XYZ file of C-alpha atoms in Angstrom:
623
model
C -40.181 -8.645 -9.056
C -37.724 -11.496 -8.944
C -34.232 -11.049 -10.014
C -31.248 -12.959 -11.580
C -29.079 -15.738 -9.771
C -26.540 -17.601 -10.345
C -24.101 -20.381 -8.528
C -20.881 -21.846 -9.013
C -19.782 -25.257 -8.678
C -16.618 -26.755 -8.387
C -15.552 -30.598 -7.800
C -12.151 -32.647 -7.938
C -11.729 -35.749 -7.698
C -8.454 -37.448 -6.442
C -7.769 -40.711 -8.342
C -10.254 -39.801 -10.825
C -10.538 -35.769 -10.602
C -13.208 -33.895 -11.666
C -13.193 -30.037 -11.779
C -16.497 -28.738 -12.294
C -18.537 -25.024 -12.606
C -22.180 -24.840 -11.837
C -24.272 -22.179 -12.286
C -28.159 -21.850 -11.455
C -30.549 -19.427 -12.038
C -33.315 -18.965 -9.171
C -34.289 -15.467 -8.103
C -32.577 -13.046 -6.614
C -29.640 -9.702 -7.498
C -27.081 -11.601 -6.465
C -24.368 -14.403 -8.118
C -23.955 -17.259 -5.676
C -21.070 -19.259 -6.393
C -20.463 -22.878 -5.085
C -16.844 -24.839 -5.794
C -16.661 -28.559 -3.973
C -13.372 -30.399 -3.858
C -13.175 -33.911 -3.284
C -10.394 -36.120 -2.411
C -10.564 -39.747 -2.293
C -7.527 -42.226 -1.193
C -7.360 -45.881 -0.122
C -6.256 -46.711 3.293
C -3.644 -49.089 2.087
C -1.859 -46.831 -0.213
C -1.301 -44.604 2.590
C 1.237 -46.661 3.567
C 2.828 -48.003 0.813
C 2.858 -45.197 -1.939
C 3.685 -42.264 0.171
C 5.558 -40.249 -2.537
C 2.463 -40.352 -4.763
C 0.447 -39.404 -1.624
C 2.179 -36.290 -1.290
C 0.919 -35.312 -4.547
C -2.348 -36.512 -4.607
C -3.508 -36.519 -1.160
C -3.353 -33.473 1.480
C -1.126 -35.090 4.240
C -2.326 -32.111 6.846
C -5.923 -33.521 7.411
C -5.337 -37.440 6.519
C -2.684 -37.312 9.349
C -5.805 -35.614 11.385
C -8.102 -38.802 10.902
C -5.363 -41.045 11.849
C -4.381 -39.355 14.957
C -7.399 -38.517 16.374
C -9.219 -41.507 15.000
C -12.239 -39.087 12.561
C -15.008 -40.932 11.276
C -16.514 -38.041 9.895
C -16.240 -34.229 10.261
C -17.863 -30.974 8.734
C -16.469 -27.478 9.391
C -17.675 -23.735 7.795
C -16.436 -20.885 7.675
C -19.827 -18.517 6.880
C -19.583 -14.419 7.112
C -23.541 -13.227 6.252
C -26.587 -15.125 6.596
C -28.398 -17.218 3.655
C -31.366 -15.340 2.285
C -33.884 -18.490 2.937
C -36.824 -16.100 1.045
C -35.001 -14.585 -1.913
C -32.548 -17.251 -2.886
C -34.558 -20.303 -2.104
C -34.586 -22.891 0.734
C -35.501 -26.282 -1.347
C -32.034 -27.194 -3.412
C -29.172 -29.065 -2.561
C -27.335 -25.399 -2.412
C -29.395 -23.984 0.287
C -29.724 -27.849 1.683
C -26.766 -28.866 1.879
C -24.277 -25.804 2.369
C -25.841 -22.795 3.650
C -24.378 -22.733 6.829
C -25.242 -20.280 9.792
C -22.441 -16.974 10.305
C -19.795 -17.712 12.275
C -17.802 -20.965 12.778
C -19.731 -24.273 12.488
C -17.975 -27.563 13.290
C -19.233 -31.320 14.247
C -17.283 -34.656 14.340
C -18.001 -38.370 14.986
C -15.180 -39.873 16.065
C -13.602 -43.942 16.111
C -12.951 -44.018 20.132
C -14.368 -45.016 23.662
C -17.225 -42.984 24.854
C -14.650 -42.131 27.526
C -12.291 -40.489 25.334
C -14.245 -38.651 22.752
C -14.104 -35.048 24.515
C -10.056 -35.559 24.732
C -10.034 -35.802 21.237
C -12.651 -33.168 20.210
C -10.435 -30.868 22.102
C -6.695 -32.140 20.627
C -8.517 -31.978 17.242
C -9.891 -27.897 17.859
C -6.855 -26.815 18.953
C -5.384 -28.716 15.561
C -7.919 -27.642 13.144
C -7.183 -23.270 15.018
C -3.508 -23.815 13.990
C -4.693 -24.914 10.889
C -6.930 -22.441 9.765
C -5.538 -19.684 11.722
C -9.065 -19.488 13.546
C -10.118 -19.072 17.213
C -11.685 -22.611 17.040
C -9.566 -23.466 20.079
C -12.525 -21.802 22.119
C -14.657 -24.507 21.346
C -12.457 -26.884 23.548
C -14.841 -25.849 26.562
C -17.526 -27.836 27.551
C -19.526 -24.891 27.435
C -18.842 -24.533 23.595
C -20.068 -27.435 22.799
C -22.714 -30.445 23.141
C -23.831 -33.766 21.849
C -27.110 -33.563 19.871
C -29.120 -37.500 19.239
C -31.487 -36.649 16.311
C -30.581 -33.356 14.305
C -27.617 -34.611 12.398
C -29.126 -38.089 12.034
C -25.810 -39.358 14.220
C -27.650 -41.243 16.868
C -24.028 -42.303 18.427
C -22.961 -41.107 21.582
C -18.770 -40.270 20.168
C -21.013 -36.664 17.745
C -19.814 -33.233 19.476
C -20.947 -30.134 17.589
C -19.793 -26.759 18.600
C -20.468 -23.331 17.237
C -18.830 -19.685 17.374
C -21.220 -17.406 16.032
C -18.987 -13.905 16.351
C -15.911 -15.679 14.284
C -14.982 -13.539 12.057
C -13.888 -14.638 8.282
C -11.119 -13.121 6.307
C -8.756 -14.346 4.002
C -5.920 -15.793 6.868
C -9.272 -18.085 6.995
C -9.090 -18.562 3.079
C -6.000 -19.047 2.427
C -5.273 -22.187 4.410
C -8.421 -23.393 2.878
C -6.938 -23.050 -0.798
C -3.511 -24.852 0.345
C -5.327 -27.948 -0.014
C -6.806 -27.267 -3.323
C -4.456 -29.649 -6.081
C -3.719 -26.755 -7.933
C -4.347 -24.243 -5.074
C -5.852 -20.573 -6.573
C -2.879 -21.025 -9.424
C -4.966 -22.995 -12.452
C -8.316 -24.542 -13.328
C -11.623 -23.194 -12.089
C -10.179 -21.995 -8.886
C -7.954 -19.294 -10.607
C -11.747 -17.232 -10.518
C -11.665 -17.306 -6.325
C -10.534 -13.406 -6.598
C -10.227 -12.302 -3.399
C -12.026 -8.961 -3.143
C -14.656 -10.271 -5.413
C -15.326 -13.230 -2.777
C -15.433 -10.779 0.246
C -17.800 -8.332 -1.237
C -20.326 -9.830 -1.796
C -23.404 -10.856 0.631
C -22.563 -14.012 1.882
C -19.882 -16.605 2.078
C -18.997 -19.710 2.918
C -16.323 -22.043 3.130
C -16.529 -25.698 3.744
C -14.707 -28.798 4.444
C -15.997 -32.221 5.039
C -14.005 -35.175 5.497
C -15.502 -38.721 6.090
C -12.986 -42.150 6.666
C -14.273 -45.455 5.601
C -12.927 -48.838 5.582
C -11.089 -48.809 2.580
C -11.308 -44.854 1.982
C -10.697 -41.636 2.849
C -12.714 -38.635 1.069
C -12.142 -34.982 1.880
C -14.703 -32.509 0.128
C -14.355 -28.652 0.294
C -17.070 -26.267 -0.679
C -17.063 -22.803 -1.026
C -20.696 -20.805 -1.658
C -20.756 -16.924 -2.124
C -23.390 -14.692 -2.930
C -22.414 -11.583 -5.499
C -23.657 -8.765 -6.721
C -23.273 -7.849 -10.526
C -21.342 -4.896 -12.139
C -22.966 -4.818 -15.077
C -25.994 -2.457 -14.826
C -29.233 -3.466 -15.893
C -31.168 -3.266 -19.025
C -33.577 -0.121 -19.394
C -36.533 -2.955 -19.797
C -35.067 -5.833 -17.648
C -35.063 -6.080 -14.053
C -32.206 -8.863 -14.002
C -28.704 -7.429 -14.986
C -26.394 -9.194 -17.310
C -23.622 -10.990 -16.254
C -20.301 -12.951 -17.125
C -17.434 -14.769 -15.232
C -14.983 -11.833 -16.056
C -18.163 -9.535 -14.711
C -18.440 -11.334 -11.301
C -14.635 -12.537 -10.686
C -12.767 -10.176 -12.511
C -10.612 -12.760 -14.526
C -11.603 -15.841 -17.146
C -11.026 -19.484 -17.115
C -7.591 -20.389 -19.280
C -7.961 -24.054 -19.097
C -8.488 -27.205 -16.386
C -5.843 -28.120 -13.246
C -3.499 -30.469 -14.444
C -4.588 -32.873 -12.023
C -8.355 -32.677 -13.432
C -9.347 -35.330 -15.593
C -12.137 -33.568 -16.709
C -13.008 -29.693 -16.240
C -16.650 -28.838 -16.921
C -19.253 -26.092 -16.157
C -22.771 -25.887 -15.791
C -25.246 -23.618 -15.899
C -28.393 -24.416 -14.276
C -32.164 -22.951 -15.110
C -34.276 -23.970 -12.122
C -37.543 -25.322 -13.058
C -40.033 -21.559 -12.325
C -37.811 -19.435 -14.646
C -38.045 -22.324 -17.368
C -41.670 -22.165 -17.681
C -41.979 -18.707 -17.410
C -39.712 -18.356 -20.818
C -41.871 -21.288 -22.268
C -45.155 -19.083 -21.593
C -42.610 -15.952 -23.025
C -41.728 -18.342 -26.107
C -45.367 -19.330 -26.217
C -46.466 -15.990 -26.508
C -44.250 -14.203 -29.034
C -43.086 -17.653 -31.091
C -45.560 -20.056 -31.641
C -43.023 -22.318 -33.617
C -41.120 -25.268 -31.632
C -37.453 -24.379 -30.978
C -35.039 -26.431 -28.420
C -33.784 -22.822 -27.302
C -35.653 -21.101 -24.805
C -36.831 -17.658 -25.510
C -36.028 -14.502 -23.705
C -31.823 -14.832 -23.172
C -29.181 -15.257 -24.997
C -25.600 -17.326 -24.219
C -21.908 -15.481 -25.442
C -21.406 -19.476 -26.176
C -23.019 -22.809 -27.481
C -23.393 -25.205 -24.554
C -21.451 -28.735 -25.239
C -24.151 -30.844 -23.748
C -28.239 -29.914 -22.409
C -29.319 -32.186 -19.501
C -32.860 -32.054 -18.515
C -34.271 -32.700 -14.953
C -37.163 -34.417 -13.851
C -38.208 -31.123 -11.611
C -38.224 -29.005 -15.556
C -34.552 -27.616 -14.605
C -32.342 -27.541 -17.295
C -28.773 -27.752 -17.250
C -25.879 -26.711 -19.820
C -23.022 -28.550 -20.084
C -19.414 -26.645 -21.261
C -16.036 -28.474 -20.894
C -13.187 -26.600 -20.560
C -10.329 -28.763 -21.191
C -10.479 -27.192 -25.160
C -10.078 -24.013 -23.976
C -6.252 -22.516 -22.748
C -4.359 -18.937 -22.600
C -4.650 -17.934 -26.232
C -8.527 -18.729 -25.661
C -9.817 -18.171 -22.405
C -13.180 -19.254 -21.223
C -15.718 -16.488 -20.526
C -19.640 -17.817 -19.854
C -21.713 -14.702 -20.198
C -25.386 -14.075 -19.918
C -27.472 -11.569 -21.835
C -31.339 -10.867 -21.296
C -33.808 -10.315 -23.820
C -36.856 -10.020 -22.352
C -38.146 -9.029 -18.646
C -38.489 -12.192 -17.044
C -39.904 -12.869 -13.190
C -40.264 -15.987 -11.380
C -39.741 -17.321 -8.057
C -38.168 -19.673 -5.821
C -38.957 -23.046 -4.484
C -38.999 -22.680 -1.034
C -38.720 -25.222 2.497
C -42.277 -26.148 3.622
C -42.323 -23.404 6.725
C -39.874 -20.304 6.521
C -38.269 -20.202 10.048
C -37.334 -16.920 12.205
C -36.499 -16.551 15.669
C -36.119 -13.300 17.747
C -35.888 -12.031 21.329
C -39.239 -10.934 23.702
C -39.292 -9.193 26.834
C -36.647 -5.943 28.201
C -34.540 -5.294 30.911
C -31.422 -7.004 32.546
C -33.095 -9.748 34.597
C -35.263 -12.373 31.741
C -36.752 -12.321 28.581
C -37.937 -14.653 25.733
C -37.082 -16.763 22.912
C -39.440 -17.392 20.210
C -39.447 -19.516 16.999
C -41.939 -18.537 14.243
C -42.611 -20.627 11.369
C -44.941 -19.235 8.583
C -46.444 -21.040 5.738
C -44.741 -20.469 1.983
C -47.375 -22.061 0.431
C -45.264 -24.965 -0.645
C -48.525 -27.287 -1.108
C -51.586 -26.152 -2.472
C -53.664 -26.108 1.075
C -57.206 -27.107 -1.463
C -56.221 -30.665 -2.079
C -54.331 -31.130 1.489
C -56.021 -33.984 3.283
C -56.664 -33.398 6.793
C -54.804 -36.106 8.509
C -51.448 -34.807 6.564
C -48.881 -33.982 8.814
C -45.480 -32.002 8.613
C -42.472 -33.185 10.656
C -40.721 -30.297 12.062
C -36.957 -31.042 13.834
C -35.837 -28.058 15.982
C -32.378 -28.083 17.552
C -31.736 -25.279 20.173
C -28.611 -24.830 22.287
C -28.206 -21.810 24.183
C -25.243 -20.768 26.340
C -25.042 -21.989 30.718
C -25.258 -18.253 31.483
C -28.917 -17.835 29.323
C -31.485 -19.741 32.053
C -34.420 -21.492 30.141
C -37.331 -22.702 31.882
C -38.028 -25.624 29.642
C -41.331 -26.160 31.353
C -42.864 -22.479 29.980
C -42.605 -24.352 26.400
C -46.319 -22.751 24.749
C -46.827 -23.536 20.769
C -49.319 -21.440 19.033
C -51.186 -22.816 15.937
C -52.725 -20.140 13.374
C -51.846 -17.364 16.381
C -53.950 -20.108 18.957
C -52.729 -21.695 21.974
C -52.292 -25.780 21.448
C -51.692 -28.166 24.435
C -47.904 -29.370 24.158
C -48.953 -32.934 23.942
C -50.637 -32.303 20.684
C -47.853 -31.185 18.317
C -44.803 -32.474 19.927
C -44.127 -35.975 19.432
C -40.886 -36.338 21.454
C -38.456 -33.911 22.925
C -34.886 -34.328 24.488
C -33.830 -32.043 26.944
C -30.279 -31.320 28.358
C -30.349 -28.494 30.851
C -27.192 -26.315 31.233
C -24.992 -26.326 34.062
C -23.394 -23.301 35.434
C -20.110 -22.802 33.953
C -20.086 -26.324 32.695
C -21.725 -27.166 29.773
C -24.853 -25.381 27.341
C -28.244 -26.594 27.506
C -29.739 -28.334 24.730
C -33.036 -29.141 23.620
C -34.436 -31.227 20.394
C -38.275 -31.218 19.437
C -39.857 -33.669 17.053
C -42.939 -31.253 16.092
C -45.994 -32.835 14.138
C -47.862 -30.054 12.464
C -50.853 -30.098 10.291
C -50.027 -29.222 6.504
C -53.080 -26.621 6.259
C -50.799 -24.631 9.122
C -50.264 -20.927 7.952
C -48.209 -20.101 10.983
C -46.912 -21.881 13.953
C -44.715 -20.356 17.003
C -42.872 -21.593 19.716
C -41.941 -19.612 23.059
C -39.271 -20.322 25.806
C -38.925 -18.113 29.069
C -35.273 -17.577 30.363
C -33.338 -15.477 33.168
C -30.334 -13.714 32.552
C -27.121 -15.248 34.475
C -24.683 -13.049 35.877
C -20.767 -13.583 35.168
C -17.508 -13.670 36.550
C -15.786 -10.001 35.662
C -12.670 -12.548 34.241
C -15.617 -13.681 31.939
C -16.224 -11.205 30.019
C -14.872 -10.554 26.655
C -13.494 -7.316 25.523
C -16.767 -6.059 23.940
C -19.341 -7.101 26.802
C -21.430 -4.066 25.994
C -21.807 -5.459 22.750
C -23.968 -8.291 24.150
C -23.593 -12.030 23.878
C -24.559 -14.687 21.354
C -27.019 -17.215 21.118
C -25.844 -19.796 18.471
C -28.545 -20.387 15.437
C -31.186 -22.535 15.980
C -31.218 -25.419 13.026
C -34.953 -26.711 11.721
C -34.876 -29.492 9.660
C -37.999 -31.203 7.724
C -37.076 -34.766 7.454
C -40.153 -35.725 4.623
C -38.906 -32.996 2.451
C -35.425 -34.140 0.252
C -33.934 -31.797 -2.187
C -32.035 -33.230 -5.177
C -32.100 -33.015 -9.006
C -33.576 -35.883 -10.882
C -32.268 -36.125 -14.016
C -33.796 -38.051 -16.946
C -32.265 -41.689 -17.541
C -31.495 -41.088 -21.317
C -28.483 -38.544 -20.153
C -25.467 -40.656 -19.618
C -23.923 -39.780 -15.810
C -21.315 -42.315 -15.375
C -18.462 -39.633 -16.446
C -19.860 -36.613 -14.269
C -19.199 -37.401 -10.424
C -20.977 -33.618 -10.042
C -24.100 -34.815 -11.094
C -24.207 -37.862 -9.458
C -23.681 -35.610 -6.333
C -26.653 -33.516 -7.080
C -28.565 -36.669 -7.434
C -27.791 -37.520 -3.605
C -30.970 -36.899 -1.234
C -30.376 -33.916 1.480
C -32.690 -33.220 4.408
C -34.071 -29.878 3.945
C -33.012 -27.818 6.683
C -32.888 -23.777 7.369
C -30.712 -22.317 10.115
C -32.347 -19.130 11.995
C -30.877 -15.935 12.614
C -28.153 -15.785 15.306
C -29.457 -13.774 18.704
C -27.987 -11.207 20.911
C -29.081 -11.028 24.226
C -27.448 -7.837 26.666
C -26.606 -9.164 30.321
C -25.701 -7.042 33.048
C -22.209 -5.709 32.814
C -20.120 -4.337 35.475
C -18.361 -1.148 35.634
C -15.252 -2.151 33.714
C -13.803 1.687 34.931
C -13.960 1.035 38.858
C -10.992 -1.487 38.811
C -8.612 0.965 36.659
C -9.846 3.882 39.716
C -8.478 1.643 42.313
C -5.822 0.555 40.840
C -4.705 4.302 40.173
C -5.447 5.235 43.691
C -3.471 2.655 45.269
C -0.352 3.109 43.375
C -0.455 6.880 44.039
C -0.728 6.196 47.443
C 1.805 3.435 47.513
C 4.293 6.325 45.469
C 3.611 8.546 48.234
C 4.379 6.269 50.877
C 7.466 4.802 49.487
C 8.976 8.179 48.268
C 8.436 9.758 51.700
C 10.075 6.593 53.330
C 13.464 6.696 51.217
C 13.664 10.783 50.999
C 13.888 10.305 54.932
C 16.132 6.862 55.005
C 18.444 8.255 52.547
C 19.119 11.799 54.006
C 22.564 12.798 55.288
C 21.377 15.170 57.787
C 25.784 15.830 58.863
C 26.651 16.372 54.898
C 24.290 18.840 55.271
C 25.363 20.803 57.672
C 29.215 20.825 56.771
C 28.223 22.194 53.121
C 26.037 24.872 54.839
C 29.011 25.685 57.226
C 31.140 25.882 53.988
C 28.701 28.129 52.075
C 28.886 30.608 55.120
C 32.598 30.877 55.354
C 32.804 31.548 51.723
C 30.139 34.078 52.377
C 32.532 36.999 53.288
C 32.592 39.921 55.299
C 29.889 42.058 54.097
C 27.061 39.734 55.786
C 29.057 39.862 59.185
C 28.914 43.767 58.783
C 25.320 43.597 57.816
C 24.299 41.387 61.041
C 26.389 43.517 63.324
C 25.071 46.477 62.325
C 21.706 45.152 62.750
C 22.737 44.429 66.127
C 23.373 47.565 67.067
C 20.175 49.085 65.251
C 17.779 46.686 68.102
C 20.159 47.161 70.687
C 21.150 43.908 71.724
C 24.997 41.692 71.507
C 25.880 40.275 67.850
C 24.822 35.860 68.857
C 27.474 33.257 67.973
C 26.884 31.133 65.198
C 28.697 28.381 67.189
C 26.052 28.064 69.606
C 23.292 27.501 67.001
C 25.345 24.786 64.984
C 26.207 23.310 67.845
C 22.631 22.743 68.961
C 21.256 21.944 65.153
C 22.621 17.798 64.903
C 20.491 17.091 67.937
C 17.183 19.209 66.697
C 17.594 17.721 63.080
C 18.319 14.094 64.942
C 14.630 14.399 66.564
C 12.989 15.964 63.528
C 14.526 12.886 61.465
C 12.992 10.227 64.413
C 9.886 11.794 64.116
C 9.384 11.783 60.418
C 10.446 7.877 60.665
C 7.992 7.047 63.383
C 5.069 9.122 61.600
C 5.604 7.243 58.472
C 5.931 3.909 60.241
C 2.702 4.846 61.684
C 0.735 5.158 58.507
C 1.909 2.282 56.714
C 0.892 0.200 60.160
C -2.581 2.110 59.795
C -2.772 1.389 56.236
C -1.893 -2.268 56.484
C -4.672 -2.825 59.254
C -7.081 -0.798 57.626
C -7.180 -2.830 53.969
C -6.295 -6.111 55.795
């Protein structure tokens, strides 16, 4: 049974500001939440209003664009991956910001062909500082490439780059709310609790930043996916919720620098007629509230969509300290539904086993997105595919095979064009970009690529190489599917910048799970063995050599002379007596000492020439 969802929505507006708080209801346990910043600023006042600049514009990316000359720029921070199946893959949300895990970033930037990897690499190393990230790693060619059709940025000055094992915690987060006006300290961002962002399922946070003629906009997004802590209704599969429920704290009024602070709630067009066939079915009587729920407040405003979404309108600017804003939802009825979905749900996993090569395969099923009984049979589906896989991960682009309904089809016949960039050893990735052309009766289509495992440098591998390594999400795009709301023309949108957004047509697109593929790994123990081996050896050697250089053999012998003076007489009686005993004359000590310097001379000569020996030995032996 399908469950409750929900997603937040926040947008400023620099020169005119708008704060805004979206929520939609698909299917699904969990809260998504959504807040987009947006910062607009004319070129010209750049330069000659720089005081009101400081307040209105962040001065830490607009000195970025000049610098490094930006046309246009998009980076994520995303820990989890979007749930295309239970959460929906055909809304601006899932369109538009659900980004693959790790670190995402792409630019276009203003400069010669020549200089455009200088700059992507000044502006990674920036944007690490920045964002206290490792995106600094992405300065190697082998982070990065230049895709011609995914992005729709057919010029040659696009990089993209991804790190799919970045990890995301709040040193990432924090930067990220610096250049919010009012930071995490009023308006709609005061609900960006910390442990109730990083708890949840997914999140992730975005900043995009495009430079015009005449303007400069910077937009920052921020989508999470919650679970609720209310429990759930003995007859209701969907739990209740409210904003002090899911963040722990309510809204007490707008940013200062908002002109207008609004939220929105969103019913996405299945659930609203399933609670008109509810309504139909327990009320027969007309009523312009939908059955089945009920709202802990009256919305300001109802704006319908063309799809049969419905959206409630709240401002917030009326509310403040003494009365804080709390949106809460209560159920009334079991209610199930489900989501509009992408044409084809995309997954990709790993064939083969063992060390040496393997497989990649793409798999797109069918979600029944067209009713396959009306579908005429020249109808076609465009299908985009963008793969780049790391130099050290060998594909043989020629063992491309693409099954149909689980049967082999000749290349020719489904791809339409295809740009391949084959890695280069330690250089750069390899890339490839299909164009598919599949019938829309397909129920399943797959794709298969053969590879060979490379073999690395031991300076190459990171820390956890047991682990295994990454290959980067593959992104599928269907370029005759847009997702946007359509709202009717009686609702009045000039004030609401957020739903003029909505409005804007978004490629559908899906990103695919990220792979790990094991390679052969050395024996990361044999170098700390030699190395202990050798320095014992080395501590013999040396200790032997200055015990022997450093010995006064003549010291010696004068305190071992002194030590038998101060002996006495009872151990001359002893050896004389002893003497006597074996019958033979009591020997001089004089004669003995007198011959020890020369025997302890050759006893020191050999000990030097023996060690001299093995170092020589040792020496030719390693060398």
């Amino acid at each position: 049974m399908r469950k409750t969802y929900e997603r937040l929505s926040v947008r400023y507006m620099y020169g005119v500001i708008d704060n805004t708080l979206r929520f939609s209801i698909p299917c699904s346990t969990t809260y998504a939440c959504y807040l987009m910043l947006c910062q607009t600023k004319k070129r010209t006042m750049i330069s000659t209003a720089l005081l009101v600049m400081l307040l209105l514009v962040v001065m830490s990316m607009l000195e970025r664009v000049q610098k490094f000359k930006i046309k246009e720029l998009e980076l994520s921070f995303t820990q989890g991956r979007w749930n295309y199946e239970r959460w929906g893959g055909f809304d601006p949300i899932s369109s538009r910001h659900a980004k693959p895990p790790g670190v995402e970033l792409w630019a276009v930037f203003d400069v010669p062909p020549s200089e455009v990897d200088a700059s992507w690499r000044n502006l990674t190393n920036t944007l690490s500082g920045l964002f206290c990230a490792s995106i600094n790693f992405l300065e190697s060619s082998t982070t990065y490439s230049a895709p011609k059709w995914a992005f729709q940025h057919t010029s040659s000055n696009f990089r993209y780059g991804t790190l799919p094992r970045e990890a995301v915690c709040t040193e990432n987060l924090t930067p990220w709310l610096k250049l919010l006006p009012c930071r995490d300290k009023a308006g709609l961002s005061t609900l960006l609790d910390r442990p109730s962002i990083y708890k949840g399922f997914y999140h992730s946070q975005q900043l995009r930043l495009k430079s015009a003629a005449e303007m400069i906009s910077l937009e920052q997004t921020l989508t999470i996916a919650l679970k609720p802590n209310i429990q759930r209704t003995s007859f209701s599969s969907q739990p209740d919720w409210s904003l002090s429920s899911i963040f722990g704290t309510k809204v007490t009024g707008k940013c200062v620098l908002a002109k207008s602070s609004s939220v929105y709630l969103q019913l996405e067009s299945g659930l609203v007629a399933e609670l008109k066939n509810l309504q139909k079915e327990n009320d027969n009587t007309p009523s312009e509230n939908l059955y089945g729920f009920e709202l802990t407040k009256n919305p300001d405003r109802v704006i319908e969509e063309k799809g049969s979404s419905v959206l409630y309108e709240y401002a917030v600017d009326k509310y403040n300290v003494s009365k804080p804003f709390d949106l809460g939802l209560m159920w009334k009825s079991p209610v199930s539904w489900s989501c509009q979905h992408a044409p084809l749900h995309a997954t990709r996993f790993l064939m083969g086993s063992g060390n040496e090569r393997g497989s990649i395969a793409i798999s797109l099923k069918s979600t029944d997105f067209q009713n396959s009984s009306i579908i005429d049979e020249s109808c076609k589906i465009q299908v985009d595919v963008l793969q780049v896989v790391p130099w050290y991960i060998k594909v043989y682009y020629h063992t491309l095979h693409i099954f149909v309904d689980q049967s082999p089809t000749a290349v020719a016949d489904v791809i339409e064009k295809i740009h391949v960039t084959p890695s280069k050893d330690k250089v750069s990735p390899g890339l490839m970009e299909m164009v598919l052309k599949l019938p829309c009766s397909i129920k399943s289509a797959a794709l298969t690529l053969e590879f060979d495992k490379g073999f690395l440098h031991i300076d190459e591998y990171p820390p956890d190489a047991n682990q295994g390594f990454d290959i980067p999400s593959a992104l599928i795009s269907f370029p005759g599917f847009n997702a946007s709301l359509l709202f009717l023309k009686s609702n009045s949108l000039d004030n609401s910048p957020m739903l003029l957004k909505l409005q804007e047509e978004h490629v559908v697109t899906a990103y695919t799970e990220v792979l790990l593929v094991p390679l052969t790994t050395p024996d990361f123990s044999m170098p700390y063995n030699v190395i202990t081996i050798t320095c014992t050896v080395f501590a013999l050697y040396f200790g032997s050599l200055l015990n022997v250089l450093r010995r006064r053999v003549g010291e010696e012998e004068r305190i071992l002379k002194s030590k038998g003076k101060k002996s006495g007489k009872l151990p001359f009686f002893l050896a004389k007596l002893s003497a006597k005993l074996r019958g033979r004359p009591l020997e001089q000590s004089s004669s003995s000492s007198s011959d020890s310097p020369s025997s302890n001379r050759y006893k020191l000569l050999f000990k030097v020439t023996l060690v001299a020996g093995l170092a020589i030995a040792w020496q030719y032996y390693f060398n």
